[in-house]
Coordinates of C-alpha atoms in Angstrom, one line a residue:
X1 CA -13.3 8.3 -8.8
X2 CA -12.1 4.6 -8.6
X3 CA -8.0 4.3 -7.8
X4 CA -6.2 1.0 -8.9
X5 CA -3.2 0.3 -7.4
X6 CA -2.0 -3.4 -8.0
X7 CA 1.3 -4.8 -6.8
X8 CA 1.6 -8.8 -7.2
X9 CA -1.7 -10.4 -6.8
X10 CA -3.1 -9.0 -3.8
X11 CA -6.1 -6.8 -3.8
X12 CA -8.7 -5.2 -1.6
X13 CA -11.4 -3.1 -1.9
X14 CA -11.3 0.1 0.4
X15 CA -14.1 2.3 0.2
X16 CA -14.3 3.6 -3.7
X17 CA -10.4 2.4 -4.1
X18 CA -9.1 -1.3 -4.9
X19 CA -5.8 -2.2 -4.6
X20 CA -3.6 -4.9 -4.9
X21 CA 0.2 -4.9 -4.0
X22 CA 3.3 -6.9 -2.6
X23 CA 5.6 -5.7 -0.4
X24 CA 6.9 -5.6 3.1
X25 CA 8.5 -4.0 6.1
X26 CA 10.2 -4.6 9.7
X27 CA 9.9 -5.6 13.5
X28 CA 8.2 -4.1 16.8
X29 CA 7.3 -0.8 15.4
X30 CA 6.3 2.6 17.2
X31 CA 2.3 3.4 16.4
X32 CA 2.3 5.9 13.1
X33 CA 0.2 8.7 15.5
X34 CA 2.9 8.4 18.4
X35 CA 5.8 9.5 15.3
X36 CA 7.4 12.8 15.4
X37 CA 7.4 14.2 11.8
X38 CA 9.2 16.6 10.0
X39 CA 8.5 18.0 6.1
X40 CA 10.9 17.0 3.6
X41 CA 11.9 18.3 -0.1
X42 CA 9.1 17.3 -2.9
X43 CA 9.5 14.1 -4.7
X44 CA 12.9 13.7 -3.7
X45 CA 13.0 11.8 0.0
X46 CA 16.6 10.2 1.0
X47 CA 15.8 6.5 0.7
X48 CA 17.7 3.4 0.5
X49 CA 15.7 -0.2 -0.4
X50 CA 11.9 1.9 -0.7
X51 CA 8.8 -0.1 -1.0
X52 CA 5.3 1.5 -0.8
X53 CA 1.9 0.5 0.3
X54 CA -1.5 2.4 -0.2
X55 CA -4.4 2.9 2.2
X56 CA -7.2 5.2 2.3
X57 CA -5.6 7.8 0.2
X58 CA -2.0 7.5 1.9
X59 CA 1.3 6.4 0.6
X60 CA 3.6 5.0 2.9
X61 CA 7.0 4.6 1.8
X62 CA 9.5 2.2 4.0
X63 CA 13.1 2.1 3.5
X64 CA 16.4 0.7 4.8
X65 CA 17.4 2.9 8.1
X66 CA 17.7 3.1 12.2
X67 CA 14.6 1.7 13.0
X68 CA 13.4 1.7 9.6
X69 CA 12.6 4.9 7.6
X70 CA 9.2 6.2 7.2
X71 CA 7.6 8.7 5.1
X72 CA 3.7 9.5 4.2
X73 CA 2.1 11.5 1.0
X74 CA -1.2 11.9 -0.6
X75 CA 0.1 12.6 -3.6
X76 CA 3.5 11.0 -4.4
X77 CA 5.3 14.6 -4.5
X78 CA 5.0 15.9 -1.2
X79 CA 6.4 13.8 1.2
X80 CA 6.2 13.9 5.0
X81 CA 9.2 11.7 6.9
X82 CA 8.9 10.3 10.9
X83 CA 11.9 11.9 12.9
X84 CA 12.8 9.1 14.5
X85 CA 12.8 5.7 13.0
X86 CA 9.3 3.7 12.3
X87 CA 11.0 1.0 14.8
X88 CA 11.5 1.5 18.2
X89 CA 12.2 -1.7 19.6
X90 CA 13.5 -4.7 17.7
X91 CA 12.8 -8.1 19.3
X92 CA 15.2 -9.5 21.7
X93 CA 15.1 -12.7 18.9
X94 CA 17.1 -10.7 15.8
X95 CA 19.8 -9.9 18.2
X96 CA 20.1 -13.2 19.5
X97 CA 19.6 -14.8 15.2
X98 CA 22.3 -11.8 14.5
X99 CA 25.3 -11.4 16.5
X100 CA 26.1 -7.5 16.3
X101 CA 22.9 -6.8 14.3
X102 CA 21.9 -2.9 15.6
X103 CA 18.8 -1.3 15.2
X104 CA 20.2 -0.5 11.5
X105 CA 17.4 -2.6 9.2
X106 CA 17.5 -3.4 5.8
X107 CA 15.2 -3.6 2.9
X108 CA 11.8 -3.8 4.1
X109 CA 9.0 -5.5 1.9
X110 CA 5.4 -4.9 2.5
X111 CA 1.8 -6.7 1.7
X112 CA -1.6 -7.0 2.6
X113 CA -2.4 -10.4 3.0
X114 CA -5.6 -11.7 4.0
X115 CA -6.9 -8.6 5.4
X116 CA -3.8 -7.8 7.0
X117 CA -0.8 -5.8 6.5
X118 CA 2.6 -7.5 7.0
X119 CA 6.3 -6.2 7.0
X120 CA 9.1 -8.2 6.2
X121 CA 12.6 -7.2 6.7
X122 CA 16.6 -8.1 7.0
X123 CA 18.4 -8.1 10.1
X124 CA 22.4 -8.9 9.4
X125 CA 26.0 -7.5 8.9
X126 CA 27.3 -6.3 5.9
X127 CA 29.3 -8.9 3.8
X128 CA 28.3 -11.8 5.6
X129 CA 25.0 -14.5 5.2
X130 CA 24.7 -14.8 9.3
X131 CA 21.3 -13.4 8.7
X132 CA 17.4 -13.0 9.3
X133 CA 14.1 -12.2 7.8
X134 CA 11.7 -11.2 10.0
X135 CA 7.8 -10.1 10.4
X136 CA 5.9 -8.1 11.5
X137 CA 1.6 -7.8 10.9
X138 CA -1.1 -4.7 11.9
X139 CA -4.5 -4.4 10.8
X140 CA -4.1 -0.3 9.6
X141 CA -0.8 1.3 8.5
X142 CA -2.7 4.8 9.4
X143 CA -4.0 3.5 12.9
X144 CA -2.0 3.8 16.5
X145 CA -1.8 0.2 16.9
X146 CA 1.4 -0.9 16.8
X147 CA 3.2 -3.8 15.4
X148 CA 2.7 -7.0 16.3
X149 CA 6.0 -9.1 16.2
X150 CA 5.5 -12.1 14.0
X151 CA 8.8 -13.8 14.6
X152 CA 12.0 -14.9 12.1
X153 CA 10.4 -16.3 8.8
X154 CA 13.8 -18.0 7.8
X155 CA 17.7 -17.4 9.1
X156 CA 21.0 -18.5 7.1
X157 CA 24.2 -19.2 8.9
X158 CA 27.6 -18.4 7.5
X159 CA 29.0 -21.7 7.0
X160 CA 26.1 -23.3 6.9
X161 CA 23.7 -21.9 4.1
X162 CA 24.8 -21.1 0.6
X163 CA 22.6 -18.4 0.7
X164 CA 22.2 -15.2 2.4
X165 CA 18.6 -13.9 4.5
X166 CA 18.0 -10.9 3.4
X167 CA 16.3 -8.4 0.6
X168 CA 12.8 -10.3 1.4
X169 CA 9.7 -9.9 -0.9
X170 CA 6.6 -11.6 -0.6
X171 CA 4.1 -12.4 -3.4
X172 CA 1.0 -14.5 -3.6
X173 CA 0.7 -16.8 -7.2
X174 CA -2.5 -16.9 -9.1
X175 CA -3.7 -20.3 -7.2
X176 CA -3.1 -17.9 -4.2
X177 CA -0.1 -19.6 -2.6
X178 CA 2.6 -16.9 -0.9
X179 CA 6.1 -17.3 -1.6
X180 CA 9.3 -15.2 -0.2
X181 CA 12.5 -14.5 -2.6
X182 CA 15.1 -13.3 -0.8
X183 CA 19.0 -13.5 -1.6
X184 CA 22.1 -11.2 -2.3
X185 CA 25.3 -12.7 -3.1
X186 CA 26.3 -16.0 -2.6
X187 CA 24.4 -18.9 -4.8
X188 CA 22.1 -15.8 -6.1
X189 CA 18.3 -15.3 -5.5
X190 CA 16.2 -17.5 -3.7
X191 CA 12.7 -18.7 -4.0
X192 CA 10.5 -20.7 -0.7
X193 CA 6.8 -21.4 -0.7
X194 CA 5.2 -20.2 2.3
X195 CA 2.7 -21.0 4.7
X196 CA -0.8 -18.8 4.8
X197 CA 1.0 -17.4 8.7
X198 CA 3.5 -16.2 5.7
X199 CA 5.9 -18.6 7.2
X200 CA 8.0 -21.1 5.6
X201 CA 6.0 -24.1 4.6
X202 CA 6.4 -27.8 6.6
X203 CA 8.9 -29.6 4.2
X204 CA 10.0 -26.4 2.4
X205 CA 13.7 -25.4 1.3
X206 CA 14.9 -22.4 -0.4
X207 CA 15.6 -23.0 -4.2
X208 CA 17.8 -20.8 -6.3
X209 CA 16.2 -18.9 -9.4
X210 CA 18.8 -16.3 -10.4
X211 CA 22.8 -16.1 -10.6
X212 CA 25.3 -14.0 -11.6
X213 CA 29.0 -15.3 -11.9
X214 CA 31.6 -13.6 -12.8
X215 CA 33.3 -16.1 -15.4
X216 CA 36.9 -15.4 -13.7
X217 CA 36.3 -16.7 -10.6
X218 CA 35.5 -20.0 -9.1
X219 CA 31.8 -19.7 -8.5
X220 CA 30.7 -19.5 -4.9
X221 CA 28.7 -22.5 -5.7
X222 CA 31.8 -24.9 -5.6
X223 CA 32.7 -23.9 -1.8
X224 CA 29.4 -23.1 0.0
X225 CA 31.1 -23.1 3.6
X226 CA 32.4 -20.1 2.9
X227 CA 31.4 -16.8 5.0
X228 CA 32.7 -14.6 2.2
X229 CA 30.0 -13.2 -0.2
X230 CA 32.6 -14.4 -3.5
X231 CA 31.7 -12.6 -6.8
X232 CA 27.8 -13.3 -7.3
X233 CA 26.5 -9.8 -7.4
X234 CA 23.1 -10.4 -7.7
X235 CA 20.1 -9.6 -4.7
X236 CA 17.0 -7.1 -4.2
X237 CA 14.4 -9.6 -5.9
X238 CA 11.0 -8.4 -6.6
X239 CA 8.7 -10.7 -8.3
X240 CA 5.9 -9.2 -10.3
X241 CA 3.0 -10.3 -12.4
X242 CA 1.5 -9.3 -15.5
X243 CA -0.8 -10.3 -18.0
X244 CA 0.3 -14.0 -17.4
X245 CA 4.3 -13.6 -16.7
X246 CA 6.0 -13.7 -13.6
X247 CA 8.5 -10.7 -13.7
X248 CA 11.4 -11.1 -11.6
X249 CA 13.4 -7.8 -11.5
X250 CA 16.7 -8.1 -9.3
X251 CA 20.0 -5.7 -8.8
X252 CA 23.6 -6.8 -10.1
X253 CA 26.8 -5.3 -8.9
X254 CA 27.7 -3.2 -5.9
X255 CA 25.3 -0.7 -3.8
X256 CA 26.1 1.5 -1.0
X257 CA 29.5 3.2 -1.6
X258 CA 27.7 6.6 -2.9
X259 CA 29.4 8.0 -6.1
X260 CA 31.5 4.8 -6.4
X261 CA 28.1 2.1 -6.9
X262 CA 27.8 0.3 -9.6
X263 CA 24.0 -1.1 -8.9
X264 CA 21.9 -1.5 -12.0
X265 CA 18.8 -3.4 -12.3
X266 CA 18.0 -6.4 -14.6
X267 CA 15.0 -8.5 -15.4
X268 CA 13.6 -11.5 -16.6
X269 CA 10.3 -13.3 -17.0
X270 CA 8.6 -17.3 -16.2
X271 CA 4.8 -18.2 -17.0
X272 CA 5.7 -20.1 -13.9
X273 CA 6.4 -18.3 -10.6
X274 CA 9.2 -21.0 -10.1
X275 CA 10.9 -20.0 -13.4
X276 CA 12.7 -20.6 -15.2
X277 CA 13.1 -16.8 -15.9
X278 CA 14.1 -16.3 -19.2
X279 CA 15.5 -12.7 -20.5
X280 CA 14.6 -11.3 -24.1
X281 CA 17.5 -13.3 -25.7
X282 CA 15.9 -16.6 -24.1
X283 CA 18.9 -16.9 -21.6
X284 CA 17.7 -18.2 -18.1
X285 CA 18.5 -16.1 -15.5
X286 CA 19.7 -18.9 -13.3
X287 CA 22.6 -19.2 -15.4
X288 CA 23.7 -15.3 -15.7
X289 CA 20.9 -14.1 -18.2
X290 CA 18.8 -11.0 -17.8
X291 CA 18.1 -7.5 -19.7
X292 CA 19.3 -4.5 -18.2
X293 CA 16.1 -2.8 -17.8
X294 CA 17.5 0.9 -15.8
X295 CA 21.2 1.6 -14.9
X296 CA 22.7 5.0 -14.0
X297 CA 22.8 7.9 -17.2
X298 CA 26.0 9.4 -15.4
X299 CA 24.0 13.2 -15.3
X300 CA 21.3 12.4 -13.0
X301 CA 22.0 9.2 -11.0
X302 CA 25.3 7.3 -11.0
X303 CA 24.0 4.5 -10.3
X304 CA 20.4 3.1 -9.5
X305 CA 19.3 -0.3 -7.7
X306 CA 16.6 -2.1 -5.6
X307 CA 13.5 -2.0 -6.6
X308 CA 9.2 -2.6 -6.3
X309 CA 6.9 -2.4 -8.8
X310 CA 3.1 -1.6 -8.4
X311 CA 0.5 -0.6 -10.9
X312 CA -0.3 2.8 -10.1
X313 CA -3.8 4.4 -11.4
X314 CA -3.8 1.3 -14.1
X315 CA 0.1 2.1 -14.8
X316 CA 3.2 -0.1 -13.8
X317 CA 5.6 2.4 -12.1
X318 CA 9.0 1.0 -10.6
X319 CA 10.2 2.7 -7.9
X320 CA 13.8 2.3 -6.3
X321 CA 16.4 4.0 -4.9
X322 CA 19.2 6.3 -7.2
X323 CA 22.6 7.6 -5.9
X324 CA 22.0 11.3 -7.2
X325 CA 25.1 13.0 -8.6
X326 CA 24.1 16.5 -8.0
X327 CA 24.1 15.4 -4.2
X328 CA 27.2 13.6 -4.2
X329 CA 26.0 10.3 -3.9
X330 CA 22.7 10.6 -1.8
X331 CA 20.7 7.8 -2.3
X332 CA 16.9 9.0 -3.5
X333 CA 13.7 8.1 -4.2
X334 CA 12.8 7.3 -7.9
X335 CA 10.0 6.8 -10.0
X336 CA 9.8 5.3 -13.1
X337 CA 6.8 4.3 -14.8
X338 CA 7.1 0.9 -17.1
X339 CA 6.0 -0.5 -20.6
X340 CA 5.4 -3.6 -21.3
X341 CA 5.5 -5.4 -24.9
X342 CA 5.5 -9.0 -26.7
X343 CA 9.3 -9.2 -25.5
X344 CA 9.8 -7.5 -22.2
X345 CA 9.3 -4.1 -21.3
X346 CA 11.0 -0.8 -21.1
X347 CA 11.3 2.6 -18.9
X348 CA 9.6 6.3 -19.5
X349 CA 9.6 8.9 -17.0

Protein backbone atom coordinates (compact mmCIF):
# COMPACT_ATOMS: atom_id res chain seq x y z
CA UNK A 1 0.00 0.00 0.00
CA UNK A 2 1.70 3.37 -0.96
CA UNK A 3 1.77 6.03 2.24
CA UNK A 4 2.09 9.88 1.51
CA UNK A 5 3.13 11.90 4.03
CA UNK A 6 4.18 15.49 2.74
CA UNK A 7 5.32 18.29 5.05
CA UNK A 8 6.80 21.45 3.04
CA UNK A 9 8.61 20.39 -0.02
CA UNK A 10 10.71 17.68 1.03
CA UNK A 11 10.18 14.13 -0.06
CA UNK A 12 11.76 10.71 -0.24
CA UNK A 13 11.05 7.60 -1.35
CA UNK A 14 11.44 4.70 1.41
CA UNK A 15 10.73 1.47 0.37
CA UNK A 16 6.80 1.39 -0.93
CA UNK A 17 6.35 4.85 1.23
CA UNK A 18 7.19 8.61 -0.01
CA UNK A 19 7.22 11.26 2.09
CA UNK A 20 7.90 14.70 2.25
CA UNK A 21 7.97 16.89 5.46
CA UNK A 22 9.51 20.02 7.34
CA UNK A 23 10.40 20.06 10.66
CA UNK A 24 13.09 19.96 13.17
CA UNK A 25 14.61 19.03 16.57
CA UNK A 26 17.64 19.53 19.07
CA UNK A 27 21.46 19.12 20.09
CA UNK A 28 23.86 16.04 21.05
CA UNK A 29 21.20 13.54 21.39
CA UNK A 30 21.31 9.97 23.12
CA UNK A 31 20.93 6.97 20.28
CA UNK A 32 16.98 6.10 20.10
CA UNK A 33 18.07 2.09 21.06
CA UNK A 34 20.13 3.23 24.12
CA UNK A 35 16.47 5.19 25.43
CA UNK A 36 14.64 3.86 28.31
CA UNK A 37 10.87 3.75 27.44
CA UNK A 38 7.81 3.70 29.22
CA UNK A 39 3.94 3.33 27.62
CA UNK A 40 1.81 6.24 27.78
CA UNK A 41 -2.10 6.89 27.46
CA UNK A 42 -3.52 6.50 23.65
CA UNK A 43 -3.60 9.49 21.56
CA UNK A 44 -3.14 11.79 24.38
CA UNK A 45 0.89 12.23 25.05
CA UNK A 46 1.84 15.42 27.33
CA UNK A 47 3.47 17.61 24.78
CA UNK A 48 4.47 21.13 24.50
CA UNK A 49 5.80 22.64 20.81
CA UNK A 50 5.28 18.72 18.97
CA UNK A 51 6.52 18.26 15.55
CA UNK A 52 6.63 14.80 13.84
CA UNK A 53 8.73 13.08 11.35
CA UNK A 54 7.98 9.59 9.53
CA UNK A 55 10.34 6.74 8.78
CA UNK A 56 9.84 3.21 7.86
CA UNK A 57 6.46 3.01 9.42
CA UNK A 58 7.43 5.08 12.75
CA UNK A 59 6.19 8.33 14.05
CA UNK A 60 8.41 10.21 16.01
CA UNK A 61 7.07 13.05 17.87
CA UNK A 62 9.61 15.74 19.41
CA UNK A 63 8.57 18.34 21.80
CA UNK A 64 9.72 21.09 24.13
CA UNK A 65 11.30 19.30 27.54
CA UNK A 66 14.64 18.30 29.55
CA UNK A 67 16.60 17.09 26.94
CA UNK A 68 13.91 17.22 24.56
CA UNK A 69 10.81 14.90 24.71
CA UNK A 70 10.47 11.88 22.62
CA UNK A 71 7.78 9.59 21.85
CA UNK A 72 7.31 6.77 18.95
CA UNK A 73 3.89 5.14 17.34
CA UNK A 74 3.00 3.06 14.40
CA UNK A 75 -0.14 4.21 14.37
CA UNK A 76 -0.73 7.80 15.65
CA UNK A 77 -2.80 6.42 18.79
CA UNK A 78 -0.64 4.42 20.71
CA UNK A 79 2.25 6.25 21.80
CA UNK A 80 5.42 5.01 23.41
CA UNK A 81 7.61 8.03 25.28
CA UNK A 82 11.69 7.79 26.21
CA UNK A 83 12.12 8.01 30.07
CA UNK A 84 14.68 10.21 30.02
CA UNK A 85 15.05 13.01 27.65
CA UNK A 86 15.99 12.38 23.79
CA UNK A 87 19.12 14.78 24.80
CA UNK A 88 21.75 13.87 26.92
CA UNK A 89 24.38 16.22 26.42
CA UNK A 90 23.91 19.72 25.07
CA UNK A 91 27.07 21.30 23.49
CA UNK A 92 29.31 23.19 25.71
CA UNK A 93 28.48 26.14 22.77
CA UNK A 94 24.52 26.82 23.87
CA UNK A 95 25.67 27.37 27.25
CA UNK A 96 28.32 29.60 26.42
CA UNK A 97 25.52 31.57 23.36
CA UNK A 98 22.95 31.36 26.54
CA UNK A 99 23.93 32.48 29.88
CA UNK A 100 21.66 30.27 32.33
CA UNK A 101 20.23 28.25 29.39
CA UNK A 102 19.71 24.43 31.26
CA UNK A 103 19.13 21.37 29.57
CA UNK A 104 15.30 22.61 29.31
CA UNK A 105 14.91 22.94 25.16
CA UNK A 106 12.38 24.50 23.35
CA UNK A 107 10.34 23.90 20.25
CA UNK A 108 12.16 21.55 18.13
CA UNK A 109 11.66 21.55 14.26
CA UNK A 110 12.48 18.60 12.20
CA UNK A 111 13.36 17.76 8.19
CA UNK A 112 14.92 15.54 6.00
CA UNK A 113 17.13 17.34 3.81
CA UNK A 114 19.17 15.93 1.31
CA UNK A 115 19.14 12.49 2.52
CA UNK A 116 19.47 13.56 5.93
CA UNK A 117 17.54 14.14 8.94
CA UNK A 118 18.17 17.45 10.75
CA UNK A 119 16.84 18.89 14.17
CA UNK A 120 16.60 22.38 14.94
CA UNK A 121 15.93 23.75 18.18
CA UNK A 122 15.84 26.97 20.85
CA UNK A 123 18.12 27.29 23.56
CA UNK A 124 17.16 30.64 25.82
CA UNK A 125 15.35 32.10 28.90
CA UNK A 126 12.04 32.89 29.18
CA UNK A 127 11.13 36.60 28.36
CA UNK A 128 14.19 37.54 26.95
CA UNK A 129 15.74 37.45 23.04
CA UNK A 130 19.54 36.42 24.46
CA UNK A 131 18.93 33.34 22.42
CA UNK A 132 20.03 30.42 19.99
CA UNK A 133 18.95 28.09 17.24
CA UNK A 134 20.85 25.23 16.97
CA UNK A 135 21.31 21.79 14.80
CA UNK A 136 21.69 18.84 14.91
CA UNK A 137 21.80 16.00 11.68
CA UNK A 138 21.73 11.78 11.68
CA UNK A 139 21.24 9.63 8.83
CA UNK A 140 18.19 7.31 10.68
CA UNK A 141 15.83 8.57 13.36
CA UNK A 142 15.32 4.60 14.14
CA UNK A 143 19.09 3.76 14.08
CA UNK A 144 21.70 3.89 17.34
CA UNK A 145 23.73 6.48 15.83
CA UNK A 146 23.55 9.40 17.58
CA UNK A 147 23.43 13.05 16.87
CA UNK A 148 25.82 14.72 15.29
CA UNK A 149 26.16 18.34 16.59
CA UNK A 150 25.83 20.75 13.73
CA UNK A 151 26.51 23.98 15.56
CA UNK A 152 24.36 27.48 16.26
CA UNK A 153 22.48 28.29 12.92
CA UNK A 154 21.83 32.01 14.13
CA UNK A 155 21.90 33.70 17.88
CA UNK A 156 20.09 37.23 18.84
CA UNK A 157 21.40 39.32 21.68
CA UNK A 158 19.20 41.32 23.94
CA UNK A 159 20.08 44.72 23.16
CA UNK A 160 21.35 44.00 20.10
CA UNK A 161 18.68 42.23 17.79
CA UNK A 162 15.10 43.20 17.51
CA UNK A 163 14.27 39.87 17.24
CA UNK A 164 14.27 36.89 19.33
CA UNK A 165 16.12 33.10 18.26
CA UNK A 166 13.79 30.83 18.86
CA UNK A 167 10.60 28.62 17.57
CA UNK A 168 12.77 27.52 14.41
CA UNK A 169 11.18 25.82 11.31
CA UNK A 170 12.93 25.01 8.32
CA UNK A 171 11.35 24.61 4.78
CA UNK A 172 12.78 24.18 1.32
CA UNK A 173 10.87 26.55 -1.65
CA UNK A 174 9.86 25.09 -4.86
CA UNK A 175 13.34 26.29 -6.68
CA UNK A 176 14.71 24.16 -3.64
CA UNK A 177 16.27 26.92 -1.63
CA UNK A 178 15.89 26.28 2.53
CA UNK A 179 14.82 28.99 4.63
CA UNK A 180 14.46 29.22 8.61
CA UNK A 181 11.48 31.40 10.24
CA UNK A 182 11.92 31.72 13.57
CA UNK A 183 10.62 34.66 16.04
CA UNK A 184 8.40 35.16 19.14
CA UNK A 185 7.80 38.54 20.37
CA UNK A 186 9.66 41.42 19.72
CA UNK A 187 9.50 42.82 15.93
CA UNK A 188 7.31 39.42 15.20
CA UNK A 189 8.25 36.47 12.87
CA UNK A 190 11.27 36.26 11.00
CA UNK A 191 12.30 34.87 7.69
CA UNK A 192 16.47 34.02 6.50
CA UNK A 193 17.52 32.18 3.45
CA UNK A 194 19.79 29.43 4.26
CA UNK A 195 22.73 27.72 3.02
CA UNK A 196 22.43 23.95 1.62
CA UNK A 197 24.69 23.09 5.40
CA UNK A 198 21.06 24.64 6.47
CA UNK A 199 23.04 27.43 7.72
CA UNK A 200 22.49 31.12 7.28
CA UNK A 201 23.45 32.16 3.83
CA UNK A 202 26.89 34.53 3.19
CA UNK A 203 25.26 38.12 3.05
CA UNK A 204 21.98 37.00 4.70
CA UNK A 205 19.83 38.97 7.39
CA UNK A 206 16.71 38.02 9.10
CA UNK A 207 13.60 39.90 7.59
CA UNK A 208 10.38 40.34 9.37
CA UNK A 209 7.08 38.71 7.72
CA UNK A 210 4.53 38.81 10.55
CA UNK A 211 3.46 41.31 13.45
CA UNK A 212 1.17 41.72 16.00
CA UNK A 213 0.80 45.05 17.89
CA UNK A 214 -1.28 45.78 20.32
CA UNK A 215 -2.59 49.33 19.12
CA UNK A 216 -2.14 50.77 22.93
CA UNK A 217 1.27 50.43 23.19
CA UNK A 218 4.26 51.94 21.56
CA UNK A 219 5.31 49.17 19.24
CA UNK A 220 8.47 47.33 20.14
CA UNK A 221 9.66 48.42 16.76
CA UNK A 222 10.31 52.11 17.89
CA UNK A 223 12.89 51.01 20.81
CA UNK A 224 14.68 47.80 19.53
CA UNK A 225 17.47 47.95 22.50
CA UNK A 226 15.13 46.88 24.63
CA UNK A 227 15.51 43.30 26.50
CA UNK A 228 11.87 43.26 27.32
CA UNK A 229 9.65 41.19 24.94
CA UNK A 230 6.91 44.59 24.77
CA UNK A 231 3.37 43.54 23.51
CA UNK A 232 4.02 41.68 20.13
CA UNK A 233 2.50 38.37 20.88
CA UNK A 234 3.10 36.65 17.93
CA UNK A 235 5.88 33.39 17.41
CA UNK A 236 5.71 29.48 16.62
CA UNK A 237 5.94 29.95 12.71
CA UNK A 238 5.36 27.10 10.52
CA UNK A 239 5.49 27.73 6.81
CA UNK A 240 3.56 25.30 4.68
CA UNK A 241 2.81 24.75 1.00
CA UNK A 242 0.05 23.91 -1.01
CA UNK A 243 -1.21 23.82 -4.27
CA UNK A 244 0.81 27.05 -5.08
CA UNK A 245 0.53 29.16 -1.61
CA UNK A 246 2.92 29.45 1.00
CA UNK A 247 0.89 29.04 4.30
CA UNK A 248 2.35 30.57 7.21
CA UNK A 249 0.50 29.49 10.35
CA UNK A 250 1.85 31.30 13.57
CA UNK A 251 0.53 31.61 17.53
CA UNK A 252 -0.75 35.11 19.02
CA UNK A 253 -1.05 35.67 22.69
CA UNK A 254 0.31 34.03 25.78
CA UNK A 255 1.39 30.14 26.20
CA UNK A 256 2.57 28.32 29.19
CA UNK A 257 0.57 29.54 32.21
CA UNK A 258 -1.81 26.21 32.08
CA UNK A 259 -5.54 27.11 32.59
CA UNK A 260 -4.66 30.86 32.39
CA UNK A 261 -3.22 30.76 28.30
CA UNK A 262 -4.52 32.55 25.94
CA UNK A 263 -2.53 30.90 22.72
CA UNK A 264 -4.58 30.64 19.54
CA UNK A 265 -3.36 30.06 16.24
CA UNK A 266 -3.77 32.31 13.05
CA UNK A 267 -2.80 32.07 9.42
CA UNK A 268 -2.14 33.55 6.36
CA UNK A 269 -1.05 32.88 2.85
CA UNK A 270 1.93 34.39 -0.06
CA UNK A 271 2.40 32.85 -3.67
CA UNK A 272 5.80 33.93 -2.65
CA UNK A 273 7.61 32.28 0.31
CA UNK A 274 8.80 35.91 1.21
CA UNK A 275 5.17 37.16 1.46
CA UNK A 276 3.65 39.16 1.70
CA UNK A 277 1.14 36.89 3.59
CA UNK A 278 -2.19 38.10 3.16
CA UNK A 279 -5.20 36.74 5.39
CA UNK A 280 -8.89 36.16 3.85
CA UNK A 281 -9.76 39.81 4.26
CA UNK A 282 -6.56 40.76 2.07
CA UNK A 283 -4.82 42.20 5.28
CA UNK A 284 -1.00 41.53 5.31
CA UNK A 285 0.09 39.78 8.10
CA UNK A 286 3.04 42.02 8.60
CA UNK A 287 0.94 44.68 9.67
CA UNK A 288 -1.44 42.68 12.24
CA UNK A 289 -3.63 40.61 9.72
CA UNK A 290 -4.41 36.93 9.87
CA UNK A 291 -7.57 34.52 10.30
CA UNK A 292 -7.92 32.72 13.38
CA UNK A 293 -7.89 29.35 12.04
CA UNK A 294 -8.17 27.08 15.85
CA UNK A 295 -8.41 28.72 19.35
CA UNK A 296 -9.63 27.05 22.52
CA UNK A 297 -13.78 25.86 22.72
CA UNK A 298 -13.54 26.39 26.64
CA UNK A 299 -14.98 22.34 27.06
CA UNK A 300 -12.08 20.53 25.69
CA UNK A 301 -9.00 22.80 25.54
CA UNK A 302 -8.60 26.30 27.00
CA UNK A 303 -6.42 27.29 24.89
CA UNK A 304 -4.40 25.72 21.95
CA UNK A 305 -1.07 26.97 20.17
CA UNK A 306 2.19 25.97 18.25
CA UNK A 307 1.85 24.09 15.57
CA UNK A 308 3.14 21.71 12.21
CA UNK A 309 1.34 20.71 9.51
CA UNK A 310 2.03 17.60 7.23
CA UNK A 311 -0.11 15.85 4.71
CA UNK A 312 -0.86 12.68 6.20
CA UNK A 313 -2.10 9.65 3.82
CA UNK A 314 -2.96 12.54 1.07
CA UNK A 315 -4.67 14.65 4.05
CA UNK A 316 -3.32 18.03 5.63
CA UNK A 317 -3.54 17.33 9.45
CA UNK A 318 -2.16 20.12 11.91
CA UNK A 319 -0.92 19.03 14.90
CA UNK A 320 -0.07 21.17 18.12
CA UNK A 321 -0.20 21.29 21.50
CA UNK A 322 -3.78 22.11 23.68
CA UNK A 323 -3.86 22.98 27.39
CA UNK A 324 -6.71 20.26 28.25
CA UNK A 325 -9.33 21.46 30.79
CA UNK A 326 -10.31 18.12 32.08
CA UNK A 327 -6.50 17.91 33.23
CA UNK A 328 -6.23 21.22 34.63
CA UNK A 329 -4.15 22.70 32.17
CA UNK A 330 -1.87 19.81 30.83
CA UNK A 331 -0.55 20.69 27.75
CA UNK A 332 -1.51 17.64 25.01
CA UNK A 333 -0.99 16.38 21.85
CA UNK A 334 -3.67 17.42 19.12
CA UNK A 335 -4.70 16.46 15.83
CA UNK A 336 -6.58 18.25 13.63
CA UNK A 337 -7.00 17.48 10.12
CA UNK A 338 -7.38 20.70 7.62
CA UNK A 339 -9.45 21.84 4.51
CA UNK A 340 -8.42 23.93 2.17
CA UNK A 341 -10.71 26.18 -0.31
CA UNK A 342 -10.47 29.25 -2.83
CA UNK A 343 -10.11 31.52 0.39
CA UNK A 344 -8.20 29.73 3.04
CA UNK A 345 -8.93 26.78 4.76
CA UNK A 346 -10.73 25.46 7.81
CA UNK A 347 -10.50 22.63 10.72
CA UNK A 348 -12.44 19.10 11.11
CA UNK A 349 -11.60 16.58 13.54
Amino acid sequence: MKFQLRYGLHSIATGFRTLSWTCGLLCAVAAYGQESMRSFAVDTPSVHDPVMAFENGTYHLYSTGNGLSHYTSHDMKHWTGCRQGAITDIPQWTHDSVPGFTQHVWAPDIIQFNGRWYLSYACSTFGKNTSAIGLLSKSSLNSDEPWHDEGCILASRGGRDNWNAIDPNVIVAQDGTPWLTFGSFWDGIQLVRLDSSLHVASGERPFTIARRYAPTHPNVADNPTSDEAGPNAIEAPFIYFHRGWYYLFVSWDYCCQGMKSTYRIAVGRSRQIMGPYLDSHGHDMLKGGGDILFEGDKKEFEAVGHCAVYTVKGKPMLICHGYSIARGGTPVLVKRNLKFNAHGLSLAK
